[in-house]
Every structure is written in structure tokens, then in C-alpha cells.
Amino acid sequence: MYVFQRRPIILKYTFKSIGINHKRTMRLPYAPSTPPVDASPDTADIYARIAERRNPRPLIPLDLSLLHSPPVADGWNSFIGAIRSRTLVDSGVMELAVCRVAVLNNAVYEWNAHAPLALKGGIKPDQLQTALTLPSTAEGDVAELENSALTAKQRAVLRYTDQMTRTIRVRDDVFAELKMVGYDDRDIVELTTGIAGYNCVSRFLVALDVGENNAREMKTVDELVATLQ
């Protein structure tokens, strides 16, 4: 057993809703960014595997939250790593689905991290804007979706994402649409695990306020486009 050093990070922003200055930290202290001196060899190996996947970036706040439980962090790294780097489904479509999960779950951290990746993956700004602003199709009208800038394949994924995230059960016609627009069995498994996996990610991020983003606003599409130019 070992004890992580308590090193809370102070973020300098305010709660707009209450109109007062109030510094905020993640609900748990972050784990150290390198293995503690008394860490077991197994824990050191877990740190190394996560660092290898993040390379050349350092460990991110999500990693430093999960590393309170190295075995969980290791399993998470393997699962999400497979979704991110070993799937064949179009990366832009996958990122669009992840962004939609972030919007539906109000996961600011997730949106701000993945919306730029969607743009880099080929999603157009007006398509990303649709993912940000369209009301959930799981509970209401789909006319706005049908008239949106999304392609048929993107619309099918967005409806699937909405139902997986909001109602859990996916209607037969919504599932059949994935097949109809050309997704094969592997694509559907990869999309389903991606949507489910990032629902897990968003719930973890929001529950613990990882990265101290819960009181922030999601970046606008215009802001995201500007940062990529």
C-alpha cells in the first residue's frame, strides 16, 4: 500500500451563477505525476504504460484522478486506448459521437478536449455546431436533424448516440439506420463501445469535477476553429 501526496490544484475562475469569487479544486487531490517513491513495481509499470500512450504529452488531470487506483487506471488506459488508436471506424465520426455525449451530459472537459479532434478528423464547423446545439433526438422531433448540415452517416450516428445516452434502449429503426447508411458489424461495435466508453468518461469527469471544468462554458465552435488556424 502507498499513499499519494495531496497536491490540490487551485484554478482561478469564478462561479458565474452566484456572482462571487470562489476558487475551486477537483473533488479529490490529484495523484502525483510520477510513481511515489514507495510504489510497487506493478504501479510503476502502470504509470509507464499510461505515459507511453500520452507521449509526448504529460499525464493529464484525468490520468491523475484515476491513478488513485492504479489497477483501474491501467484497465481504463487499455480500454480507451484501444478505442482511440486501434479502431477502424472513421475518426471524425467517432469524435463527433464523443462530442455529442459531452453535450448531452454537460461534460465541459470532454467537449473542450474532443471538439478540436473532431475538426481535425474532418468534421466541418457547421456539423460540429449541430452536435453542440441540436436538441436531443431521443425525446423529440428529428426534423431539425434531417435538415441539418450532417451527412446521412453522421445523422445515423447522432441518433444512435442520443438514444444510447439518454434512453439507453435503442429503437430498432434507429439501429437499422446504421446498417442502411453503410456501417458494418465492426463499425457498429466500435461506435457502440466508443459511445458507451465516453459516457463512462463524462460521468467520471463531471462527478469529480476533474480539471475543474464544471463551472466553465463549453468552447464555441468559432473559438475552436480559431485555435486550429
Coordinates of C-alpha atoms in Angstrom, one line a residue:
M1 CA 0.0 0.0 0.0
Y2 CA 1.1 3.5 -0.6
V3 CA -0.3 7.0 0.0
F4 CA -0.5 9.6 -2.8
Q5 CA 0.8 13.0 -2.0
R6 CA -2.0 15.6 -1.5
R7 CA -1.4 18.3 -4.1
P8 CA -4.6 20.1 -4.9
I9 CA -4.5 22.4 -7.9
I10 CA -6.1 25.8 -7.5
L11 CA -8.0 27.1 -10.5
K12 CA -8.5 30.9 -10.9
Y13 CA -12.0 31.3 -12.2
T14 CA -15.4 32.2 -10.6
F15 CA -18.8 30.8 -10.3
K16 CA -20.8 33.0 -12.6
S17 CA -24.1 31.7 -11.3
I18 CA -23.6 33.1 -7.9
G19 CA -21.5 36.1 -8.9
I20 CA -18.7 35.8 -6.4
N21 CA -15.1 34.9 -6.5
H22 CA -14.6 31.4 -5.3
K23 CA -11.5 29.3 -6.1
R24 CA -12.2 25.7 -7.0
T25 CA -10.4 22.4 -6.9
M26 CA -11.2 19.0 -8.1
R27 CA -13.1 17.0 -5.5
L28 CA -10.1 14.8 -4.8
P29 CA -6.5 15.7 -4.7
Y30 CA -4.6 14.7 -7.8
A31 CA -2.3 11.7 -7.6
P32 CA 1.4 12.5 -8.3
S33 CA 2.5 12.7 -11.9
T34 CA 5.3 10.1 -11.3
P35 CA 5.1 7.0 -9.2
P36 CA 5.5 7.6 -5.4
V37 CA 8.9 6.6 -4.1
D38 CA 7.4 3.6 -2.2
A39 CA 5.2 2.5 -5.2
S40 CA 5.3 -1.2 -6.1
P41 CA 6.9 -2.3 -9.4
D42 CA 3.5 -3.0 -10.7
T43 CA 2.3 0.5 -10.1
A44 CA 5.5 1.9 -11.7
D45 CA 4.7 -0.2 -14.8
I46 CA 1.2 1.2 -14.9
Y47 CA 2.5 4.7 -14.8
A48 CA 4.8 3.9 -17.6
R49 CA 2.1 2.4 -19.8
I50 CA -0.1 5.4 -19.3
A51 CA 2.8 7.8 -20.0
E52 CA 3.6 5.9 -23.2
R53 CA 0.1 6.3 -24.5
R54 CA 0.1 10.1 -23.7
N55 CA 3.6 10.7 -25.1
P56 CA 4.7 13.3 -26.0
R57 CA 2.2 15.0 -23.7
P58 CA 2.4 14.7 -19.9
L59 CA -0.2 12.9 -17.9
I60 CA -3.5 14.8 -17.9
P61 CA -5.9 15.5 -15.0
L62 CA -8.0 12.5 -15.9
D63 CA -5.0 10.2 -15.5
L64 CA -4.0 11.8 -12.2
S65 CA -7.5 11.2 -10.9
L66 CA -7.7 7.6 -12.0
L67 CA -4.2 6.9 -10.6
H68 CA -5.6 6.9 -7.1
S69 CA -6.4 3.3 -8.1
P70 CA -3.6 2.1 -10.4
P71 CA -5.4 -1.1 -11.5
V72 CA -8.4 0.9 -12.5
A73 CA -6.3 3.4 -14.3
D74 CA -4.5 0.6 -16.1
G75 CA -7.7 -1.0 -17.3
W76 CA -9.1 2.4 -18.3
N77 CA -5.9 3.2 -20.3
S78 CA -6.1 -0.1 -22.2
F79 CA -9.8 0.1 -23.0
I80 CA -9.9 3.8 -24.0
G81 CA -6.5 3.4 -25.7
A82 CA -8.0 0.6 -27.9
I83 CA -11.0 2.8 -28.8
R84 CA -8.7 5.8 -29.7
S85 CA -5.9 4.1 -31.6
R86 CA -6.9 0.6 -32.7
T87 CA -10.4 1.1 -34.2
L88 CA -11.1 1.3 -37.9
V89 CA -14.3 3.4 -37.9
D90 CA -13.9 6.9 -39.2
S91 CA -12.1 9.0 -36.6
G92 CA -14.1 12.1 -37.3
V93 CA -17.4 10.3 -36.9
M94 CA -16.2 8.8 -33.6
E95 CA -15.1 12.2 -32.3
L96 CA -18.5 13.6 -33.4
A97 CA -20.2 10.9 -31.3
V98 CA -17.9 11.7 -28.3
C99 CA -18.7 15.4 -28.6
R100 CA -22.4 14.6 -28.7
V101 CA -22.0 12.6 -25.5
A102 CA -20.3 15.5 -23.9
V103 CA -23.1 17.9 -24.8
L104 CA -25.8 15.6 -23.6
N105 CA -24.0 15.0 -20.3
N106 CA -22.8 18.6 -20.0
A107 CA -19.2 17.4 -19.7
V108 CA -17.3 20.6 -20.4
Y109 CA -13.9 18.9 -20.1
E110 CA -14.9 16.2 -22.6
W111 CA -16.2 18.7 -25.2
N112 CA -13.2 21.0 -24.9
A113 CA -10.8 18.1 -25.4
H114 CA -12.6 16.3 -28.2
A115 CA -14.2 19.0 -30.3
P116 CA -10.8 20.1 -31.8
L117 CA -10.2 16.4 -32.6
A118 CA -13.5 16.2 -34.4
L119 CA -12.5 19.2 -36.6
K120 CA -9.1 17.7 -37.2
G121 CA -10.8 14.4 -38.2
G122 CA -12.8 16.1 -40.9
I123 CA -16.0 17.3 -39.2
K124 CA -17.0 20.6 -40.6
P125 CA -17.7 23.6 -38.3
D126 CA -21.4 23.7 -39.1
Q127 CA -21.6 19.9 -38.4
L128 CA -19.9 20.3 -35.1
Q129 CA -22.3 23.2 -34.3
T130 CA -25.2 20.8 -34.9
A131 CA -23.8 18.4 -32.4
L132 CA -23.5 21.3 -29.9
T133 CA -26.9 22.8 -30.3
L134 CA -29.4 20.3 -31.6
P135 CA -32.0 19.2 -29.0
S136 CA -31.9 15.5 -28.1
T137 CA -33.5 13.4 -30.8
A138 CA -34.2 10.7 -28.2
E139 CA -37.0 12.6 -26.7
G140 CA -38.3 14.7 -29.6
D141 CA -38.6 15.7 -33.2
V142 CA -36.0 14.7 -35.7
A143 CA -37.0 17.2 -38.3
E144 CA -34.2 19.6 -37.3
L145 CA -31.7 16.8 -37.5
E146 CA -32.9 15.8 -41.0
N147 CA -32.5 19.5 -42.1
S148 CA -29.0 19.9 -40.5
A149 CA -25.6 20.0 -42.1
L150 CA -24.8 16.5 -41.1
T151 CA -24.4 13.7 -43.7
A152 CA -26.7 10.7 -43.6
K153 CA -24.0 8.6 -41.9
Q154 CA -23.4 11.4 -39.3
R155 CA -27.2 11.7 -38.7
A156 CA -27.5 8.0 -38.1
V157 CA -24.6 8.1 -35.5
L158 CA -26.0 11.1 -33.8
R159 CA -29.4 9.5 -33.3
Y160 CA -27.8 6.3 -32.1
T161 CA -25.7 8.4 -29.7
D162 CA -28.7 10.2 -28.4
Q163 CA -30.6 7.0 -27.7
M164 CA -27.7 5.2 -26.1
T165 CA -27.0 8.2 -23.8
R166 CA -30.5 9.3 -22.9
T167 CA -32.9 6.4 -23.1
I168 CA -30.3 3.6 -23.1
R169 CA -32.5 1.3 -25.2
V170 CA -32.1 1.9 -28.9
R171 CA -35.1 1.6 -31.1
D172 CA -35.0 -1.0 -33.9
D173 CA -35.4 1.7 -36.6
V174 CA -32.5 3.7 -35.2
F175 CA -30.2 0.7 -35.2
A176 CA -31.3 -0.4 -38.7
E177 CA -30.4 3.1 -40.0
L178 CA -26.7 2.4 -39.1
K179 CA -26.8 -0.6 -41.4
M180 CA -28.7 1.2 -44.0
V181 CA -26.2 4.0 -44.4
G182 CA -23.3 1.6 -44.6
Y183 CA -21.8 0.8 -41.2
D184 CA -20.7 -2.8 -41.0
D185 CA -20.6 -5.0 -37.9
R186 CA -17.2 -3.9 -36.8
D187 CA -18.0 -0.3 -37.3
I188 CA -21.1 -0.6 -35.1
V189 CA -19.3 -2.5 -32.3
E190 CA -16.6 0.2 -32.3
L191 CA -19.1 3.1 -32.4
T192 CA -21.1 1.4 -29.6
T193 CA -18.1 0.9 -27.4
G194 CA -16.9 4.4 -28.1
I195 CA -20.2 6.0 -27.2
A196 CA -20.6 3.8 -24.1
G197 CA -17.0 4.3 -23.1
Y198 CA -17.2 8.1 -23.3
N199 CA -20.4 8.1 -21.4
C200 CA -18.3 6.5 -18.7
V201 CA -15.6 9.1 -19.1
S202 CA -18.0 12.0 -18.9
R203 CA -19.7 10.7 -15.8
F204 CA -16.4 10.3 -14.1
L205 CA -15.2 13.8 -15.2
V206 CA -18.4 15.5 -14.0
A207 CA -18.8 13.6 -10.7
L208 CA -15.3 14.5 -9.5
D209 CA -15.0 17.8 -11.5
V210 CA -11.8 16.6 -13.0
G211 CA -9.9 19.5 -14.5
E212 CA -12.1 22.0 -12.7
N213 CA -14.3 22.5 -15.7
N214 CA -17.9 22.1 -14.4
A215 CA -18.4 25.8 -13.8
R216 CA -16.9 26.8 -17.1
E217 CA -18.6 27.1 -20.5
M218 CA -18.0 24.8 -23.5
K219 CA -15.8 26.5 -26.1
T220 CA -17.7 27.8 -29.1
V221 CA -17.1 26.3 -32.5
D222 CA -15.8 29.6 -33.7
E223 CA -13.2 29.6 -30.8
L224 CA -12.2 26.1 -31.6
V225 CA -11.8 26.8 -35.3
A226 CA -9.7 29.9 -34.5
T227 CA -7.3 27.9 -32.4
L228 CA -6.6 25.5 -35.3
Q229 CA -5.8 28.2 -37.8

